[in-house]
Amino acid sequence: MVNALDRSSDPQKRREFASRYRRWFPERGTADESWYAEYYRTVRLWWRPESGDLPQEEPDPEFGFEVAILRHKLMVIWSFVNSGAISDAEKFIERANVWLDRYHRRRPSDDPDEEWRCKLMTAINYLERILQLLKICENPECQIRYFIREKQKKYCSTDCALRAQELRRRQWVEQGLPGRELTPEGRQRISQAATERWVKYREAKKQSSKEQHKKN
Ligand SMILES: [Zn+2]
């Protein structure tokens, strides 16, 4: 959801998204589109990311603004965790919980038994438990961006790690900083050091095989 598969250029992916998440949102109510548009605008006002701005979305025929609203909130939570502002992220999680508790409720005393509400509550609950693992991929060209990391990973995949490395190297070269492009002297120094290490290694090996020989 956070990576906008519903907006994918691949129709198959869009269909999969719709069938998977159809029951995650309440039925489109009788309120007209302008009410939802206003609601989305308010959410964007109250939910601001750590820095910069998030893309403004248009409603879609299946979910209206529902997915856009939830995605916006998820991106905000992700952005705070990504920059290390965990306690801010926790505040937004709390805000998401309060919203879920009230959204589309006729009376606050109604049990949260609608299927969509239970699904979203479970998801937010899970998000809270794994909060520290939320990460935005550091490859600026990444198509996925938002992911849940294992260990201290900076990238969502090996491909992204390699791509980012390549981009960094190019940037160095463009800025005239020494990337892998070495001056002839630099290359000479590295090659000399490697030769010296190799000679030492060979000597050590000869020595140890002589000693082994003596022992036998
Ligand atoms: Zn990535």
PDB file of C-alpha atoms and ligand atoms in Angstrom:
ATOM      1  CA  MET A   1       0.000   0.000   0.000  1.00  0.00           C
ATOM      2  CA  VAL A   2       2.687   2.444   0.970  1.00  0.00           C
ATOM      3  CA  ASN A   3       4.518   1.749  -2.294  1.00  0.00           C
ATOM      4  CA  ALA A   4       1.407   2.602  -4.357  1.00  0.00           C
ATOM      5  CA  LEU A   5       0.836  -0.686  -6.191  1.00  0.00           C
ATOM      6  CA  ASP A   6      -2.689   0.582  -6.787  1.00  0.00           C
ATOM      7  CA  ARG A   7      -1.107   3.244  -9.015  1.00  0.00           C
ATOM      8  CA  SER A   8       1.151   0.792 -10.831  1.00  0.00           C
ATOM      9  CA  SER A   9       1.355   0.984 -14.616  1.00  0.00           C
ATOM     10  CA  ASP A  10       0.845  -2.797 -14.649  1.00  0.00           C
ATOM     11  CA  PRO A  11      -2.931  -3.518 -14.758  1.00  0.00           C
ATOM     12  CA  GLN A  12      -2.384  -6.967 -13.226  1.00  0.00           C
ATOM     13  CA  LYS A  13      -0.755  -5.398 -10.164  1.00  0.00           C
ATOM     14  CA  ARG A  14      -3.616  -2.907  -9.875  1.00  0.00           C
ATOM     15  CA  ARG A  15      -6.175  -5.724 -10.025  1.00  0.00           C
ATOM     16  CA  GLU A  16      -4.306  -7.713  -7.392  1.00  0.00           C
ATOM     17  CA  PHE A  17      -4.203  -4.671  -5.147  1.00  0.00           C
ATOM     18  CA  ALA A  18      -7.937  -4.048  -5.496  1.00  0.00           C
ATOM     19  CA  SER A  19      -8.895  -7.630  -4.746  1.00  0.00           C
ATOM     20  CA  ARG A  20      -6.542  -7.834  -1.790  1.00  0.00           C
ATOM     21  CA  TYR A  21      -7.598  -4.566  -0.155  1.00  0.00           C
ATOM     22  CA  ARG A  22     -11.265  -4.243  -1.140  1.00  0.00           C
ATOM     23  CA  ARG A  23     -12.326  -5.278   2.339  1.00  0.00           C
ATOM     24  CA  TRP A  24      -9.843  -3.057   4.129  1.00  0.00           C
ATOM     25  CA  PHE A  25     -11.972   0.053   3.777  1.00  0.00           C
ATOM     26  CA  PRO A  26     -15.545   0.966   4.616  1.00  0.00           C
ATOM     27  CA  GLU A  27     -18.152   0.992   1.870  1.00  0.00           C
ATOM     28  CA  ARG A  28     -18.170   4.265   0.006  1.00  0.00           C
ATOM     29  CA  GLY A  29     -20.682   6.272   2.004  1.00  0.00           C
ATOM     30  CA  THR A  30     -23.295   8.661   0.787  1.00  0.00           C
ATOM     31  CA  ALA A  31     -21.028  11.646   1.402  1.00  0.00           C
ATOM     32  CA  ASP A  32     -20.066  13.239  -1.868  1.00  0.00           C
ATOM     33  CA  GLU A  33     -16.554  13.402  -3.263  1.00  0.00           C
ATOM     34  CA  SER A  34     -15.992  16.947  -2.042  1.00  0.00           C
ATOM     35  CA  TRP A  35     -16.391  15.797   1.583  1.00  0.00           C
ATOM     36  CA  TYR A  36     -13.648  13.199   1.052  1.00  0.00           C
ATOM     37  CA  ALA A  37     -11.464  15.703  -0.779  1.00  0.00           C
ATOM     38  CA  GLU A  38     -11.761  18.058   2.176  1.00  0.00           C
ATOM     39  CA  TYR A  39     -10.985  15.228   4.588  1.00  0.00           C
ATOM     40  CA  TYR A  40      -7.872  14.317   2.597  1.00  0.00           C
ATOM     41  CA  ARG A  41      -6.773  17.961   2.624  1.00  0.00           C
ATOM     42  CA  THR A  42      -7.152  18.080   6.418  1.00  0.00           C
ATOM     43  CA  VAL A  43      -5.146  14.873   6.842  1.00  0.00           C
ATOM     44  CA  ARG A  44      -2.342  16.350   4.753  1.00  0.00           C
ATOM     45  CA  LEU A  45      -2.381  19.404   6.975  1.00  0.00           C
ATOM     46  CA  TRP A  46      -2.151  17.434  10.219  1.00  0.00           C
ATOM     47  CA  TRP A  47       0.114  14.696   9.018  1.00  0.00           C
ATOM     48  CA  ARG A  48       3.335  16.265   7.850  1.00  0.00           C
ATOM     49  CA  PRO A  49       6.469  14.249   7.098  1.00  0.00           C
ATOM     50  CA  GLU A  50       9.834  14.806   8.806  1.00  0.00           C
ATOM     51  CA  SER A  51      10.967  16.964   5.901  1.00  0.00           C
ATOM     52  CA  GLY A  52       9.821  17.967   2.436  1.00  0.00           C
ATOM     53  CA  ASP A  53       6.355  17.283   1.157  1.00  0.00           C
ATOM     54  CA  LEU A  54       4.495  14.189   0.020  1.00  0.00           C
ATOM     55  CA  PRO A  55       2.850  13.861  -3.390  1.00  0.00           C
ATOM     56  CA  GLN A  56      -0.727  15.000  -3.625  1.00  0.00           C
ATOM     57  CA  GLU A  57      -3.007  12.297  -4.980  1.00  0.00           C
ATOM     58  CA  GLU A  58      -6.267  12.201  -6.870  1.00  0.00           C
ATOM     59  CA  PRO A  59      -9.106   9.870  -5.832  1.00  0.00           C
ATOM     60  CA  ASP A  60      -9.358   6.535  -7.638  1.00  0.00           C
ATOM     61  CA  PRO A  61     -12.596   4.900  -8.840  1.00  0.00           C
ATOM     62  CA  GLU A  62     -12.304   1.902  -6.499  1.00  0.00           C
ATOM     63  CA  PHE A  63     -11.288   3.438  -3.178  1.00  0.00           C
ATOM     64  CA  GLY A  64     -11.832   7.159  -3.643  1.00  0.00           C
ATOM     65  CA  PHE A  65      -9.485   8.912  -1.226  1.00  0.00           C
ATOM     66  CA  GLU A  66      -9.330   6.040   1.295  1.00  0.00           C
ATOM     67  CA  VAL A  67      -6.069   4.547   0.037  1.00  0.00           C
ATOM     68  CA  ALA A  68      -4.534   7.986  -0.566  1.00  0.00           C
ATOM     69  CA  ILE A  69      -5.310   8.971   3.035  1.00  0.00           C
ATOM     70  CA  LEU A  70      -3.921   5.798   4.572  1.00  0.00           C
ATOM     71  CA  ARG A  71      -0.845   5.864   2.334  1.00  0.00           C
ATOM     72  CA  HIS A  72      -0.148   9.451   3.318  1.00  0.00           C
ATOM     73  CA  LYS A  73      -0.235   8.487   6.993  1.00  0.00           C
ATOM     74  CA  LEU A  74       2.004   5.470   6.471  1.00  0.00           C
ATOM     75  CA  MET A  75       4.548   7.553   4.576  1.00  0.00           C
ATOM     76  CA  VAL A  76       4.632  10.075   7.420  1.00  0.00           C
ATOM     77  CA  ILE A  77       5.226   7.351  10.015  1.00  0.00           C
ATOM     78  CA  TRP A  78       7.940   5.804   7.825  1.00  0.00           C
ATOM     79  CA  SER A  79       9.662   9.163   7.321  1.00  0.00           C
ATOM     80  CA  PHE A  80       9.941   9.829  11.065  1.00  0.00           C
ATOM     81  CA  VAL A  81      11.343   6.387  11.835  1.00  0.00           C
ATOM     82  CA  ASN A  82      13.721   6.662   8.883  1.00  0.00           C
ATOM     83  CA  SER A  83      15.217   9.855  10.298  1.00  0.00           C
ATOM     84  CA  GLY A  84      15.479   8.363  13.783  1.00  0.00           C
ATOM     85  CA  ALA A  85      12.602  10.368  15.312  1.00  0.00           C
ATOM     86  CA  ILE A  86      11.018   7.318  16.911  1.00  0.00           C
ATOM     87  CA  SER A  87       9.015   9.167  19.553  1.00  0.00           C
ATOM     88  CA  ASP A  88       7.430  11.361  16.857  1.00  0.00           C
ATOM     89  CA  ALA A  89       6.588   8.249  14.866  1.00  0.00           C
ATOM     90  CA  GLU A  90       4.968   6.798  17.996  1.00  0.00           C
ATOM     91  CA  LYS A  91       2.805   9.914  18.331  1.00  0.00           C
ATOM     92  CA  PHE A  92       1.576   9.432  14.784  1.00  0.00           C
ATOM     93  CA  ILE A  93       0.864   5.762  15.428  1.00  0.00           C
ATOM     94  CA  GLU A  94      -1.214   6.867  18.389  1.00  0.00           C
ATOM     95  CA  ARG A  95      -2.996   9.362  16.167  1.00  0.00           C
ATOM     96  CA  ALA A  96      -3.684   6.567  13.657  1.00  0.00           C
ATOM     97  CA  ASN A  97      -5.189   4.465  16.444  1.00  0.00           C
ATOM     98  CA  VAL A  98      -7.436   7.282  17.611  1.00  0.00           C
ATOM     99  CA  TRP A  99      -8.546   7.903  14.033  1.00  0.00           C
ATOM    100  CA  LEU A 100      -9.303   4.217  13.535  1.00  0.00           C
ATOM    101  CA  ASP A 101     -11.315   4.165  16.684  1.00  0.00           C
ATOM    102  CA  ARG A 102     -13.535   7.013  15.489  1.00  0.00           C
ATOM    103  CA  TYR A 103     -13.538   6.942  11.728  1.00  0.00           C
ATOM    104  CA  HIS A 104     -17.006   6.320  10.286  1.00  0.00           C
ATOM    105  CA  ARG A 105     -18.382   5.574  13.755  1.00  0.00           C
ATOM    106  CA  ARG A 106     -21.957   6.525  14.340  1.00  0.00           C
ATOM    107  CA  ARG A 107     -21.545   6.256  18.075  1.00  0.00           C
ATOM    108  CA  PRO A 108     -18.214   5.931  19.883  1.00  0.00           C
ATOM    109  CA  SER A 109     -19.756   3.138  21.946  1.00  0.00           C
ATOM    110  CA  ASP A 110     -20.234   0.922  18.853  1.00  0.00           C
ATOM    111  CA  ASP A 111     -18.012  -2.131  18.950  1.00  0.00           C
ATOM    112  CA  PRO A 112     -15.147  -2.039  16.481  1.00  0.00           C
ATOM    113  CA  ASP A 113     -16.504  -5.118  14.787  1.00  0.00           C
ATOM    114  CA  GLU A 114     -16.561  -4.053  11.170  1.00  0.00           C
ATOM    115  CA  GLU A 115     -14.210  -6.207   9.176  1.00  0.00           C
ATOM    116  CA  TRP A 116     -12.313  -3.290   7.619  1.00  0.00           C
ATOM    117  CA  ARG A 117     -11.765  -1.625  10.994  1.00  0.00           C
ATOM    118  CA  CYS A 118     -10.448  -4.831  12.555  1.00  0.00           C
ATOM    119  CA  LYS A 119      -8.114  -5.386   9.612  1.00  0.00           C
ATOM    120  CA  LEU A 120      -6.695  -1.874   9.853  1.00  0.00           C
ATOM    121  CA  MET A 121      -6.382  -2.049  13.635  1.00  0.00           C
ATOM    122  CA  THR A 122      -4.411  -5.291  13.339  1.00  0.00           C
ATOM    123  CA  ALA A 123      -2.167  -3.718  10.703  1.00  0.00           C
ATOM    124  CA  ILE A 124      -1.473  -0.601  12.772  1.00  0.00           C
ATOM    125  CA  ASN A 125      -0.812  -2.791  15.770  1.00  0.00           C
ATOM    126  CA  TYR A 126       1.732  -4.776  13.797  1.00  0.00           C
ATOM    127  CA  LEU A 127       3.321  -1.570  12.515  1.00  0.00           C
ATOM    128  CA  GLU A 128       3.743  -0.398  16.097  1.00  0.00           C
ATOM    129  CA  ARG A 129       5.513  -3.619  17.054  1.00  0.00           C
ATOM    130  CA  ILE A 130       8.013  -3.416  14.193  1.00  0.00           C
ATOM    131  CA  LEU A 131       8.293   0.370  14.205  1.00  0.00           C
ATOM    132  CA  GLN A 132      12.088   0.428  14.479  1.00  0.00           C
ATOM    133  CA  LEU A 133      12.435  -1.648  11.307  1.00  0.00           C
ATOM    134  CA  LEU A 134      10.716   0.799   8.969  1.00  0.00           C
ATOM    135  CA  LYS A 135      13.128   2.152   6.420  1.00  0.00           C
ATOM    136  CA  ILE A 136      13.140   4.193   3.219  1.00  0.00           C
ATOM    137  CA  CYS A 137      15.515   2.703   0.643  1.00  0.00           C
ATOM    138  CA  GLU A 138      18.578   4.912   0.167  1.00  0.00           C
ATOM    139  CA  ASN A 139      18.780   4.272  -3.561  1.00  0.00           C
ATOM    140  CA  PRO A 140      17.293   7.512  -4.964  1.00  0.00           C
ATOM    141  CA  GLU A 141      16.061   5.611  -8.031  1.00  0.00           C
ATOM    142  CA  CYS A 142      14.359   2.831  -6.061  1.00  0.00           C
ATOM    143  CA  GLN A 143      10.900   1.843  -7.289  1.00  0.00           C
ATOM    144  CA  ILE A 144       9.882   0.357  -3.950  1.00  0.00           C
ATOM    145  CA  ARG A 145      11.253   2.907  -1.467  1.00  0.00           C
ATOM    146  CA  TYR A 146       9.337   1.938   1.687  1.00  0.00           C
ATOM    147  CA  PHE A 147      10.361  -1.359   3.208  1.00  0.00           C
ATOM    148  CA  ILE A 148      10.725  -3.298   6.440  1.00  0.00           C
ATOM    149  CA  ARG A 149      14.348  -4.040   7.011  1.00  0.00           C
ATOM    150  CA  GLU A 150      16.265  -6.899   8.474  1.00  0.00           C
ATOM    151  CA  LYS A 151      19.340  -5.937  10.472  1.00  0.00           C
ATOM    152  CA  GLN A 152      20.842  -2.540   9.637  1.00  0.00           C
ATOM    153  CA  LYS A 153      20.122  -2.563   5.932  1.00  0.00           C
ATOM    154  CA  LYS A 154      20.080   0.721   4.022  1.00  0.00           C
ATOM    155  CA  TYR A 155      18.648  -0.674   0.803  1.00  0.00           C
ATOM    156  CA  CYS A 156      15.559  -2.709   0.026  1.00  0.00           C
ATOM    157  CA  SER A 157      17.489  -5.132  -2.200  1.00  0.00           C
ATOM    158  CA  THR A 158      20.939  -6.080  -3.460  1.00  0.00           C
ATOM    159  CA  ASP A 159      20.082  -4.433  -6.779  1.00  0.00           C
ATOM    160  CA  CYS A 160      19.452  -1.138  -5.005  1.00  0.00           C
ATOM    161  CA  ALA A 161      22.683  -1.432  -3.012  1.00  0.00           C
ATOM    162  CA  LEU A 162      24.687  -1.966  -6.219  1.00  0.00           C
ATOM    163  CA  ARG A 163      22.857   0.805  -8.059  1.00  0.00           C
ATOM    164  CA  ALA A 164      23.474   3.264  -5.216  1.00  0.00           C
ATOM    165  CA  GLN A 165      27.163   2.321  -5.167  1.00  0.00           C
ATOM    166  CA  GLU A 166      27.348   2.954  -8.932  1.00  0.00           C
ATOM    167  CA  LEU A 167      25.609   6.335  -8.565  1.00  0.00           C
ATOM    168  CA  ARG A 168      27.996   7.353  -5.785  1.00  0.00           C
ATOM    169  CA  ARG A 169      31.009   6.399  -7.878  1.00  0.00           C
ATOM    170  CA  ARG A 170      29.699   8.455 -10.804  1.00  0.00           C
ATOM    171  CA  GLN A 171      29.090  11.410  -8.537  1.00  0.00           C
ATOM    172  CA  TRP A 172      32.671  11.216  -7.277  1.00  0.00           C
ATOM    173  CA  VAL A 173      34.008  11.121 -10.794  1.00  0.00           C
ATOM    174  CA  GLU A 174      31.805  14.064 -11.837  1.00  0.00           C
ATOM    175  CA  GLN A 175      32.966  16.080  -8.856  1.00  0.00           C
ATOM    176  CA  GLY A 176      36.564  15.230  -9.629  1.00  0.00           C
ATOM    177  CA  LEU A 177      36.986  13.321  -6.377  1.00  0.00           C
ATOM    178  CA  PRO A 178      39.007  10.140  -6.463  1.00  0.00           C
ATOM    179  CA  GLY A 179      36.528   7.355  -7.016  1.00  0.00           C
ATOM    180  CA  ARG A 180      38.008   4.227  -8.449  1.00  0.00           C
ATOM    181  CA  GLU A 181      39.702   6.383 -11.083  1.00  0.00           C
ATOM    182  CA  LEU A 182      43.229   6.523  -9.656  1.00  0.00           C
ATOM    183  CA  THR A 183      46.164   8.679 -10.683  1.00  0.00           C
ATOM    184  CA  PRO A 184      49.153   6.712 -12.122  1.00  0.00           C
ATOM    185  CA  GLU A 185      51.048   7.345  -8.826  1.00  0.00           C
ATOM    186  CA  GLY A 186      48.121   6.062  -6.792  1.00  0.00           C
ATOM    187  CA  ARG A 187      47.859   2.931  -8.898  1.00  0.00           C
ATOM    188  CA  GLN A 188      51.632   2.415  -8.551  1.00  0.00           C
ATOM    189  CA  ARG A 189      51.448   2.744  -4.752  1.00  0.00           C
ATOM    190  CA  ILE A 190      48.582   0.257  -4.466  1.00  0.00           C
ATOM    191  CA  SER A 191      50.244  -2.212  -6.798  1.00  0.00           C
ATOM    192  CA  GLN A 192      53.568  -1.941  -4.901  1.00  0.00           C
ATOM    193  CA  ALA A 193      51.827  -2.521  -1.564  1.00  0.00           C
ATOM    194  CA  ALA A 194      50.043  -5.563  -3.011  1.00  0.00           C
ATOM    195  CA  THR A 195      53.355  -6.964  -4.302  1.00  0.00           C
ATOM    196  CA  GLU A 196      54.987  -6.472  -0.905  1.00  0.00           C
ATOM    197  CA  ARG A 197      52.087  -8.252   0.832  1.00  0.00           C
ATOM    198  CA  TRP A 198      52.358 -11.112  -1.643  1.00  0.00           C
ATOM    199  CA  VAL A 199      56.138 -11.461  -1.119  1.00  0.00           C
ATOM    200  CA  LYS A 200      55.673 -11.496   2.657  1.00  0.00           C
ATOM    201  CA  TYR A 201      52.928 -14.084   2.363  1.00  0.00           C
ATOM    202  CA  ARG A 202      55.090 -16.322   0.157  1.00  0.00           C
ATOM    203  CA  GLU A 203      58.053 -16.048   2.540  1.00  0.00           C
ATOM    204  CA  ALA A 204      55.846 -16.913   5.500  1.00  0.00           C
ATOM    205  CA  LYS A 205      54.444 -19.898   3.673  1.00  0.00           C
ATOM    206  CA  LYS A 206      57.897 -21.168   2.649  1.00  0.00           C
ATOM    207  CA  GLN A 207      59.051 -20.774   6.238  1.00  0.00           C
ATOM    208  CA  SER A 208      56.123 -22.704   7.659  1.00  0.00           C
ATOM    209  CA  SER A 209      56.439 -25.512   5.110  1.00  0.00           C
ATOM    210  CA  LYS A 210      60.189 -25.815   5.954  1.00  0.00           C
ATOM    211  CA  GLU A 211      59.325 -26.101   9.639  1.00  0.00           C
ATOM    212  CA  GLN A 212      56.671 -28.660   8.841  1.00  0.00           C
ATOM    213  CA  HIS A 213      59.276 -30.591   6.845  1.00  0.00           C
ATOM    214  CA  LYS A 214      61.754 -30.549   9.723  1.00  0.00           C
ATOM    215  CA  LYS A 215      59.120 -31.831  12.163  1.00  0.00           C
ATOM    216  CA  ASN A 216      58.292 -34.708   9.831  1.00  0.00           C
TER     217      ASN A 216
HETATM  218 ZN    ZN B   1      15.334  -0.013  -3.101  1.00  0.00          ZN
END
